[in-house]
PDB file of C-alpha atoms in Angstrom:
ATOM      1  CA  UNK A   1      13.999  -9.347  -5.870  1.00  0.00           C
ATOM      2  CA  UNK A   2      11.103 -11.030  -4.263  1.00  0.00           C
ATOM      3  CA  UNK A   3       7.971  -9.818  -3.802  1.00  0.00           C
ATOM      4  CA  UNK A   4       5.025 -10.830  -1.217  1.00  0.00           C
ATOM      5  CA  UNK A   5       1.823  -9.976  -0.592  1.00  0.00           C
ATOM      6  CA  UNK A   6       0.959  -8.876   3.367  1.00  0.00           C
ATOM      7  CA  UNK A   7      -2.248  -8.735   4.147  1.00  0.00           C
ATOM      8  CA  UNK A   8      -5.148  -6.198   3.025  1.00  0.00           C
ATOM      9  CA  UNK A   9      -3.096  -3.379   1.112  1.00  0.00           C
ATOM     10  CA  UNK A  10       0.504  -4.838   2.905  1.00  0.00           C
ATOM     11  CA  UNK A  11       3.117  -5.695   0.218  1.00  0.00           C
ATOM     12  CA  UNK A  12       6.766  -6.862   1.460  1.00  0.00           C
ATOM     13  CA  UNK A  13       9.962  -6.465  -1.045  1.00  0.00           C
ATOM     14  CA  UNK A  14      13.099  -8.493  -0.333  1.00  0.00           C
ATOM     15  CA  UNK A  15      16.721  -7.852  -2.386  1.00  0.00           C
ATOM     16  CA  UNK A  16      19.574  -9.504  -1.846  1.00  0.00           C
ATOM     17  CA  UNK A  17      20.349  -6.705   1.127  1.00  0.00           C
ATOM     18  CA  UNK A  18      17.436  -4.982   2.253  1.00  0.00           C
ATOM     19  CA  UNK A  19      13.668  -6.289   3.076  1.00  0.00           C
ATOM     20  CA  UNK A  20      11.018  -3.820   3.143  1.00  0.00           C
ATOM     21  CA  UNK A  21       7.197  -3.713   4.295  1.00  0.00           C
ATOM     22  CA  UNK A  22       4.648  -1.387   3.259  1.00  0.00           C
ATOM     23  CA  UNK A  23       1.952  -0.571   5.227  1.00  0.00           C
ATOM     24  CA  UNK A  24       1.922  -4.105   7.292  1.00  0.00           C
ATOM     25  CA  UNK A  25      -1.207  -4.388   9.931  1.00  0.00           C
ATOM     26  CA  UNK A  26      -2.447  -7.216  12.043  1.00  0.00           C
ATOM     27  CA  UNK A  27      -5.476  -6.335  14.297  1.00  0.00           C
ATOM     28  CA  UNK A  28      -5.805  -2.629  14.421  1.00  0.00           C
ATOM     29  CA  UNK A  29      -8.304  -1.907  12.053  1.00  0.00           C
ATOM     30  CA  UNK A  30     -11.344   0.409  13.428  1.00  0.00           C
ATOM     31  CA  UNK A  31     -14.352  -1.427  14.411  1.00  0.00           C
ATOM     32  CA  UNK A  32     -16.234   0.007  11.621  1.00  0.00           C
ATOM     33  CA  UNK A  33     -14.535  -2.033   8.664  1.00  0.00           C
ATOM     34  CA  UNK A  34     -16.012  -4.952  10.783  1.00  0.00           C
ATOM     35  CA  UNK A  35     -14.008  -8.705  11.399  1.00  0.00           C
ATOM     36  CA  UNK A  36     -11.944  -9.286   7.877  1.00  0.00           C
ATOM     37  CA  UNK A  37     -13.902 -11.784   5.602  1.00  0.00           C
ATOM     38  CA  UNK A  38      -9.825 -13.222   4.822  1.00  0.00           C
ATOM     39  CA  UNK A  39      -7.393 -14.937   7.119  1.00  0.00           C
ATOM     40  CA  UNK A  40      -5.211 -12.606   8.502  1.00  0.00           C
ATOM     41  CA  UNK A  41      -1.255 -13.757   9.897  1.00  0.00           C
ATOM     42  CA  UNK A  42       1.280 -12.211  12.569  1.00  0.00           C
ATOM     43  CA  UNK A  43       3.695 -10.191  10.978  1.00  0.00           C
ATOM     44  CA  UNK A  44       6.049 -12.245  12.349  1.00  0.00           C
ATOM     45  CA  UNK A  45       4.637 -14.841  10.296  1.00  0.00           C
ATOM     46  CA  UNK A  46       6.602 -12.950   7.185  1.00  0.00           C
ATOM     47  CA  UNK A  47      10.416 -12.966   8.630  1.00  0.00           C
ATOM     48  CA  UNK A  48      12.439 -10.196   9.541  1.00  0.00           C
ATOM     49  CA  UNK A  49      12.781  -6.415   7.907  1.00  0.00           C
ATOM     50  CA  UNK A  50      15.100  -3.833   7.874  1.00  0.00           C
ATOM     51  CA  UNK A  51      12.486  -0.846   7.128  1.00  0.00           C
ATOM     52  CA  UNK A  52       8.892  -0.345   7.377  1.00  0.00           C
ATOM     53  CA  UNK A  53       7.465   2.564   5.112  1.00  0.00           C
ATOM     54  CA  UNK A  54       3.496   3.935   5.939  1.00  0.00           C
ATOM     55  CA  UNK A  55       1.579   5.122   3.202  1.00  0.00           C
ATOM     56  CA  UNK A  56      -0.537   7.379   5.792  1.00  0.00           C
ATOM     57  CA  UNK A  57      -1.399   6.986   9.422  1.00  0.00           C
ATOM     58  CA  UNK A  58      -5.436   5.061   9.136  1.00  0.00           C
ATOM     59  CA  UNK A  59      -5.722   2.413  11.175  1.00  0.00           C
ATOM     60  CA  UNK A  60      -5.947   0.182   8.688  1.00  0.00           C
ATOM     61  CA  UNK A  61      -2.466   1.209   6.901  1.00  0.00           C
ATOM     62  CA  UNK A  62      -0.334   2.077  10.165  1.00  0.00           C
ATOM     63  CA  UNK A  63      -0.495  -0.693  12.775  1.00  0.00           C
ATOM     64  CA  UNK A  64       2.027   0.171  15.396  1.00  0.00           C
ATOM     65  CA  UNK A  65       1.414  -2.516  17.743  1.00  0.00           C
ATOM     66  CA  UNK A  66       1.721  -5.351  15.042  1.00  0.00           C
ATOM     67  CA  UNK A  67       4.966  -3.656  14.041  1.00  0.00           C
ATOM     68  CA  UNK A  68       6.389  -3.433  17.506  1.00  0.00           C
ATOM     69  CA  UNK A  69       5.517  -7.123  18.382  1.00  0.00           C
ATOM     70  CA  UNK A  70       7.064  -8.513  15.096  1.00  0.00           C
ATOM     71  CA  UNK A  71      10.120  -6.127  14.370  1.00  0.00           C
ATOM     72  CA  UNK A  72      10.788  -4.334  18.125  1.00  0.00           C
ATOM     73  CA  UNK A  73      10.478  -0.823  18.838  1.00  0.00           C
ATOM     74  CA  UNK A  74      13.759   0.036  17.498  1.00  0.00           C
ATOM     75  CA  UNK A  75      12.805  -0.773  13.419  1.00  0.00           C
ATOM     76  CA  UNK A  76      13.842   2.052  11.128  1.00  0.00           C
ATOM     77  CA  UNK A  77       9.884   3.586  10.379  1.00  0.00           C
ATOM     78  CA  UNK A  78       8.995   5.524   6.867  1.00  0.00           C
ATOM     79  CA  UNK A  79       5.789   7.516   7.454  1.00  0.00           C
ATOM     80  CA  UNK A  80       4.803  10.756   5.630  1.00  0.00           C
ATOM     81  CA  UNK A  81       6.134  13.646   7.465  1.00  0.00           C
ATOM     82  CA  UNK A  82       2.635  15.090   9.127  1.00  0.00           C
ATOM     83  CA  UNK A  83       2.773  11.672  10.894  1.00  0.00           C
ATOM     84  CA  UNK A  84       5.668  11.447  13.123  1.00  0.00           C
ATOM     85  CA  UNK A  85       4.796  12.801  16.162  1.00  0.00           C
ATOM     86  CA  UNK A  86       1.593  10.020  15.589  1.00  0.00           C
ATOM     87  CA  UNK A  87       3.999   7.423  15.242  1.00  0.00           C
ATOM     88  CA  UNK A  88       6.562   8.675  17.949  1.00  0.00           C
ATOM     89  CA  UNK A  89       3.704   8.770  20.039  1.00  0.00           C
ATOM     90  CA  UNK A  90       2.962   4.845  19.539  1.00  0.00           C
ATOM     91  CA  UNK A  91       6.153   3.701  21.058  1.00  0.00           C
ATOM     92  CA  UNK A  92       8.104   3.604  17.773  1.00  0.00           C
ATOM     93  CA  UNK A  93      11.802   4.819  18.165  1.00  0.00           C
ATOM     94  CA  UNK A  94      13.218   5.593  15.170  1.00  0.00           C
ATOM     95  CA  UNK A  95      10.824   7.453  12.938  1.00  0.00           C
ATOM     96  CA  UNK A  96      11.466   9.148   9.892  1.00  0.00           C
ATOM     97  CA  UNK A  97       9.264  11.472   8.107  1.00  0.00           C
ATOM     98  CA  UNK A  98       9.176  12.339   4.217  1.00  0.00           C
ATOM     99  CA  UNK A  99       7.705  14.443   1.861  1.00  0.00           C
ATOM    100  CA  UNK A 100       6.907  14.019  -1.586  1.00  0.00           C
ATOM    101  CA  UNK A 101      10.393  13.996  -3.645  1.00  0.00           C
ATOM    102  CA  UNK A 102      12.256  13.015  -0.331  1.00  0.00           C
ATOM    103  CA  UNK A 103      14.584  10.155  -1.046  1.00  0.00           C
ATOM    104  CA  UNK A 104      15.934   7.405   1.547  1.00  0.00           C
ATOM    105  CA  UNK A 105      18.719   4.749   1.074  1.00  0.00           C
ATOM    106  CA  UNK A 106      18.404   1.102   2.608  1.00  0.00           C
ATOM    107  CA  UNK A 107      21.575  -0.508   1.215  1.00  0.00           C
ATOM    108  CA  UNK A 108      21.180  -1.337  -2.128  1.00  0.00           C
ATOM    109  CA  UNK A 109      16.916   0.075  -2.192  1.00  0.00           C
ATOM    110  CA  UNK A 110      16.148   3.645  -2.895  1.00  0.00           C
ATOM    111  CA  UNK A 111      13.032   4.933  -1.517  1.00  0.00           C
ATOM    112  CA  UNK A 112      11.326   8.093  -2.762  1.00  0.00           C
ATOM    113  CA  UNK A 113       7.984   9.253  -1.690  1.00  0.00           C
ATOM    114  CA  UNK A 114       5.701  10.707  -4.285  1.00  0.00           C
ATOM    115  CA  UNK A 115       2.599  12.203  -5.041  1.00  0.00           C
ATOM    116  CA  UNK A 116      -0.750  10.466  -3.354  1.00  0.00           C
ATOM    117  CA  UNK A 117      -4.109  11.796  -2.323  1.00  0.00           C
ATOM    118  CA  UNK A 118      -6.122  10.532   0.307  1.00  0.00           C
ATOM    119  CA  UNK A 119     -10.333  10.355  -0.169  1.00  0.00           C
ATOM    120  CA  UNK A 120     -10.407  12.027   3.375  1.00  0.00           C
ATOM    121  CA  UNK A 121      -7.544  14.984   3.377  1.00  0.00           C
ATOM    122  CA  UNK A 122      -5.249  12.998   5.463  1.00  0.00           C
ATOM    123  CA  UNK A 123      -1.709  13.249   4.406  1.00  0.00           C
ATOM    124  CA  UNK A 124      -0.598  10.409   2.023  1.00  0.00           C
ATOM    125  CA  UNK A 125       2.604   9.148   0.443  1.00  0.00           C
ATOM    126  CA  UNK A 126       2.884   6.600  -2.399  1.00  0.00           C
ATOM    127  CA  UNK A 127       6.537   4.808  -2.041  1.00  0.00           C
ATOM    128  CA  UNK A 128       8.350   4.557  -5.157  1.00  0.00           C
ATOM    129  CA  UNK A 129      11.172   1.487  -4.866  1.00  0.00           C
ATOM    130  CA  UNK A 130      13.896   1.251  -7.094  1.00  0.00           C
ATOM    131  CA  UNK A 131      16.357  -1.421  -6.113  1.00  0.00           C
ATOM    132  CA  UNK A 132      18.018  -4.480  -8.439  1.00  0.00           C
ATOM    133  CA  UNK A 133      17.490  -2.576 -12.004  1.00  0.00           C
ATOM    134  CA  UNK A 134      13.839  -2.787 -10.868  1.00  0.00           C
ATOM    135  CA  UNK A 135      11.014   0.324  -9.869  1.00  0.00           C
ATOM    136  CA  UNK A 136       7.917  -0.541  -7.986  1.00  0.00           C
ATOM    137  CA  UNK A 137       5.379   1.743  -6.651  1.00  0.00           C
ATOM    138  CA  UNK A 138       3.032   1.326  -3.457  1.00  0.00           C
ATOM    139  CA  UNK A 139      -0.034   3.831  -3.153  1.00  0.00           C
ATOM    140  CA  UNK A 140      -1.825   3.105  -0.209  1.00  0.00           C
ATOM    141  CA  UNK A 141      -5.452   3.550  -0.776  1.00  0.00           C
ATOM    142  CA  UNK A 142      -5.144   6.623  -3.349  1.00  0.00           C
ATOM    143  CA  UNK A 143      -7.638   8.040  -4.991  1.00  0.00           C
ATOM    144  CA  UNK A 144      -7.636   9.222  -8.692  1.00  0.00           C
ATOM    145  CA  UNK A 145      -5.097  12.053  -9.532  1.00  0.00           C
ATOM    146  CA  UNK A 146      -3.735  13.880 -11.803  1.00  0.00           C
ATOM    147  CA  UNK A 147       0.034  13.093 -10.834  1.00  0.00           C
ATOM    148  CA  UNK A 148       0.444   9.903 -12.340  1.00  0.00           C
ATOM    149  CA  UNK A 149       1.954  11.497 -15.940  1.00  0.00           C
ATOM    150  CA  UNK A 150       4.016  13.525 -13.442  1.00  0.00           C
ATOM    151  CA  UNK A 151       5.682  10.326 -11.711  1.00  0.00           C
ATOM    152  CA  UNK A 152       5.597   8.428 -15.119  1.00  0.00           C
ATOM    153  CA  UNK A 153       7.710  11.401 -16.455  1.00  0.00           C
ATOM    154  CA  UNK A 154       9.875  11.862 -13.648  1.00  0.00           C
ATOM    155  CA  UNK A 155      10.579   8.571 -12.673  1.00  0.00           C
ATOM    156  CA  UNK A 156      10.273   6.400 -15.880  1.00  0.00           C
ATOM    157  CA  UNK A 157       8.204   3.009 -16.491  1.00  0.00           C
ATOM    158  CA  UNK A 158       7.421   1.242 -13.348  1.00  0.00           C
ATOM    159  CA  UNK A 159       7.771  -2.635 -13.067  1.00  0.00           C
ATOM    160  CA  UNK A 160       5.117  -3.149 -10.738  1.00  0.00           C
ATOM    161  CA  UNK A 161       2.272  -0.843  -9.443  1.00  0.00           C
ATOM    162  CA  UNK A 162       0.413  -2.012  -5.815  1.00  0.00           C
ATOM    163  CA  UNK A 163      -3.043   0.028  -6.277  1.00  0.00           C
ATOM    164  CA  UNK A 164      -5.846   0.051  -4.094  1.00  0.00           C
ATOM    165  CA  UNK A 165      -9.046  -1.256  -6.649  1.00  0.00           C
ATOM    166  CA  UNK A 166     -12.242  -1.346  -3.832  1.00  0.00           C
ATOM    167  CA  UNK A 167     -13.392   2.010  -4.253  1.00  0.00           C
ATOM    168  CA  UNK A 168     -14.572   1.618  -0.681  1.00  0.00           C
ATOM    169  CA  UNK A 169     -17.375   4.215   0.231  1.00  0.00           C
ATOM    170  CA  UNK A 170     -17.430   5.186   4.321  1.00  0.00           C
ATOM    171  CA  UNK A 171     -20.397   7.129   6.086  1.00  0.00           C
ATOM    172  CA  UNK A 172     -17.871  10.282   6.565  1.00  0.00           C
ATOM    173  CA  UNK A 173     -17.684  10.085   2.662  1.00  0.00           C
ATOM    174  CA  UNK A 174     -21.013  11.427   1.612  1.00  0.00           C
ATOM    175  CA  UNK A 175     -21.486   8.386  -0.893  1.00  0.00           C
ATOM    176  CA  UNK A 176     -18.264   9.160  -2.778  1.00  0.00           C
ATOM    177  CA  UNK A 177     -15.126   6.410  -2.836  1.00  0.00           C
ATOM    178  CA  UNK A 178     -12.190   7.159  -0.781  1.00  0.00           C
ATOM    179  CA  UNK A 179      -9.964   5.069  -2.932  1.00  0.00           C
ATOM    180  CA  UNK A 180      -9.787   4.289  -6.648  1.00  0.00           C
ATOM    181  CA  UNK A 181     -11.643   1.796  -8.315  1.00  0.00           C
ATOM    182  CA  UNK A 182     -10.889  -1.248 -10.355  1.00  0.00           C
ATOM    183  CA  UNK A 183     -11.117   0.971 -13.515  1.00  0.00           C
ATOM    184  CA  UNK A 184      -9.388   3.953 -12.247  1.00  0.00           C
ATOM    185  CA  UNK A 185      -6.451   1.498 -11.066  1.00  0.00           C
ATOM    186  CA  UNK A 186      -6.148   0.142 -14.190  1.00  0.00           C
ATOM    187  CA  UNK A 187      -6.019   3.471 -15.887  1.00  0.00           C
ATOM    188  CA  UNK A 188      -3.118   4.762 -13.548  1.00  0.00           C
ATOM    189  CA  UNK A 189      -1.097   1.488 -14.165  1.00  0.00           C
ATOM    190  CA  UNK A 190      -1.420   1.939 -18.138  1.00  0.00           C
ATOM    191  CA  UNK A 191      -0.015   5.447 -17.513  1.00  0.00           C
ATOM    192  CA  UNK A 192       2.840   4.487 -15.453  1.00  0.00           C
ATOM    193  CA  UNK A 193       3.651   1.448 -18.044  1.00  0.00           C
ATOM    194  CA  UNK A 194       3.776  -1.122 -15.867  1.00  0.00           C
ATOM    195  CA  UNK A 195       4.603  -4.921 -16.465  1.00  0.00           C
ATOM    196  CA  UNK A 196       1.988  -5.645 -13.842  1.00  0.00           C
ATOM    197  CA  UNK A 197      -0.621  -4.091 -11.476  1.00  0.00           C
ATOM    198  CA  UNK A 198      -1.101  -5.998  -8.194  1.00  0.00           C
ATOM    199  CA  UNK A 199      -4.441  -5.172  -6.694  1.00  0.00           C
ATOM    200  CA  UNK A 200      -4.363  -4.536  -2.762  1.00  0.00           C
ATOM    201  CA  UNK A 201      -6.754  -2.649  -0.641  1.00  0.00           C
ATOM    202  CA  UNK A 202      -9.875  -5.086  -1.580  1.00  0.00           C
ATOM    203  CA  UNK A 203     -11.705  -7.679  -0.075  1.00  0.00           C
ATOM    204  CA  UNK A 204     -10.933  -8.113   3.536  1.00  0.00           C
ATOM    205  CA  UNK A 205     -13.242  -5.720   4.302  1.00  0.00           C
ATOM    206  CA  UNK A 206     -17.034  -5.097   3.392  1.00  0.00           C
ATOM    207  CA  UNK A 207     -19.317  -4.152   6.475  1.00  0.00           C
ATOM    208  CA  UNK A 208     -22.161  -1.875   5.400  1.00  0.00           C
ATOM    209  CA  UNK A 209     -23.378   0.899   5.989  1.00  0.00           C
ATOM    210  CA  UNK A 210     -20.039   1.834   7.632  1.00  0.00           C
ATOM    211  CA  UNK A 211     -17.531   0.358   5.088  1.00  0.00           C
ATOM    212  CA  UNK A 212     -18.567  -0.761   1.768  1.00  0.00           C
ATOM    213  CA  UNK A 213     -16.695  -2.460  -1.101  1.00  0.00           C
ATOM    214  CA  UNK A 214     -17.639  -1.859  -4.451  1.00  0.00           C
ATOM    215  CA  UNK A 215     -18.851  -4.666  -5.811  1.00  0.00           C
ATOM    216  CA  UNK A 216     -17.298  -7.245  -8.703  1.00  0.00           C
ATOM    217  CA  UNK A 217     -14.244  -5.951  -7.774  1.00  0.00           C
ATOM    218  CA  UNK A 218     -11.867  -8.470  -9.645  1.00  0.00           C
ATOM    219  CA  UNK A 219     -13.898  -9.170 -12.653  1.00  0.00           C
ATOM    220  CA  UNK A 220     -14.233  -5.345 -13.675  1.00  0.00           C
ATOM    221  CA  UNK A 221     -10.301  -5.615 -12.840  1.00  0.00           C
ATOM    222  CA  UNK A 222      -9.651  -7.830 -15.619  1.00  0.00           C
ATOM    223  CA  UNK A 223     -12.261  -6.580 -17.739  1.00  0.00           C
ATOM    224  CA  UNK A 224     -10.878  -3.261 -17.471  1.00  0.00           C
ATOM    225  CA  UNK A 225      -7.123  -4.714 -17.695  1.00  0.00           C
ATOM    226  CA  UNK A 226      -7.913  -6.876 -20.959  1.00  0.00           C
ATOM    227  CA  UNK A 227      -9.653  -3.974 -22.524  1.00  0.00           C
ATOM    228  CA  UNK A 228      -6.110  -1.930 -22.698  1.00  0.00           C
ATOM    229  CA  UNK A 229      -3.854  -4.556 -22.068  1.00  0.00           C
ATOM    230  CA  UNK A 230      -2.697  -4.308 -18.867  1.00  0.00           C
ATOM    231  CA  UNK A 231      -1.466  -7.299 -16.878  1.00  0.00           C
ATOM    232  CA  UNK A 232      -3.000  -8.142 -13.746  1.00  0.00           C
ATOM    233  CA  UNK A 233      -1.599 -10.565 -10.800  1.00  0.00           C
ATOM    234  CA  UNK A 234      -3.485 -11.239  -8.312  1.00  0.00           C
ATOM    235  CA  UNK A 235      -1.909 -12.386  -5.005  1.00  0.00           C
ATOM    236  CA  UNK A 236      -3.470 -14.126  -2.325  1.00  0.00           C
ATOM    237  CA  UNK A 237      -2.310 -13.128   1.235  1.00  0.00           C
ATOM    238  CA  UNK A 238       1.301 -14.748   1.743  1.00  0.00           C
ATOM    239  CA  UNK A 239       1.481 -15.298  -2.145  1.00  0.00           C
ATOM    240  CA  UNK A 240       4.622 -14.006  -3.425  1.00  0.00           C
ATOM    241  CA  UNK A 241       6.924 -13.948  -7.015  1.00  0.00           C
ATOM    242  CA  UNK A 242      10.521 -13.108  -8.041  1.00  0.00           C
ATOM    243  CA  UNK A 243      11.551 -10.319 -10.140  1.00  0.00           C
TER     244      UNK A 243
END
């Protein structure tokens, strides 16, 4: 299994059958996160997939126009199930919504969405991959929540865990993050036993007063991850490892 990271929270997962992206975007972000302080590549740029799964439907998560160009119309399209007719609307044609504990089957990867919570009230989905003897977990830009002893117990240990660590705070947020932070990522990876925590959902953006990082992201990271002995890898965008 290979693993690569997209760009902003985008992660891509290639077996030996199946290639999957999560939450893949190109250009179209809101104008309020501002122009991304990181290079950002066509999704082209990252070869072909077989299945595209969206965390929720925020513009800077579901990028239907990026998708189209790179994968056609036609790519098989994971988003959570308030978020179809959203996604049908787009131009995408084959659209499949899920609710948490709904299971899918790309040759030889399972995909199950679980529990997420999104820092506005829009619906979310974390995407739990288990493919190759190995189980990953994507979670969008979650918050904090209860529900990671509930995945931890259902599910078992988790290899790798993409979390969101910018605790970005938005004007519509009344001063309160909309996503975890570098301390409350590392928390929910030590939980879920992970091998390693990937940060995603950091640094691309900061454009006050309308979207604001928090700052020292990475350094509390591994302060936080050293503290409790969690281990952190940190991927550029197009970096990538093997499992």
């Amino acid at each position: 299994m290979h693993i690569q990271r997209l760009q902003w929270a985008g992660t891509l997962i290639r077996t030996k059958n199946a290639t999957l992206a999560i939450d893949p975007m190109y250009g179209s972000y809101s104008t309020f996160f501002g122009q991304p302080k990181e290079l950002f590549y066509p999704l082209a740029e990252f070869g072909s997939v077989d299945v595209v799964a969206v965390t929720h439907m925020h513009s800077d998560h579901f990028d239907p126009e990026a998708i189209k160009e790179a994968w056609g119309d036609e790519v098989q399209v994971f988003v959570p199930y308030e978020g179809v007719s959203r996604a049908e609307a787009a131009g995408l044609k084959k659209v499949k919504g899920m609710s948490f504990g709904e299971v899918a089957q790309i040759e030889d990867m399972k995909i199950t969405a679980v529990f997420s919570a999104d820092g506005l009230g829009d619906p979310q989905v974390a995407w739990l991959i288990e493919a190759e003897g190995k189980r990953l977990i994507h979670c969008g830009d979650t918050l904090w929540h209860g529900h990671w002893w509930n995945i931890a117990r259902e599910y078992g240990t988790v290899d790798v865990a993409f979390l969101p660590v910018n605790g970005a705070v938005i004007e519509a947020s009344n001063g309160q993050p909309i996503c975890m932070s570098p301390e409350q990522a590392v928390a929910a990876a030590s939980i879920l036993g992970v091998s390693a925590l990937v940060p995603i959902h950091y640094g691309s953006f900061h454009h006050p007063p309308t979207y604001m990082q928090t700052p020292d992201v990475l350094s509390r990271l591994h302060t936080s991850a050293t503290q409790i002995g969690v281990t952190v890898s940190v991927l550029q965008h197009k970096e990538g490892f093997s499992l």
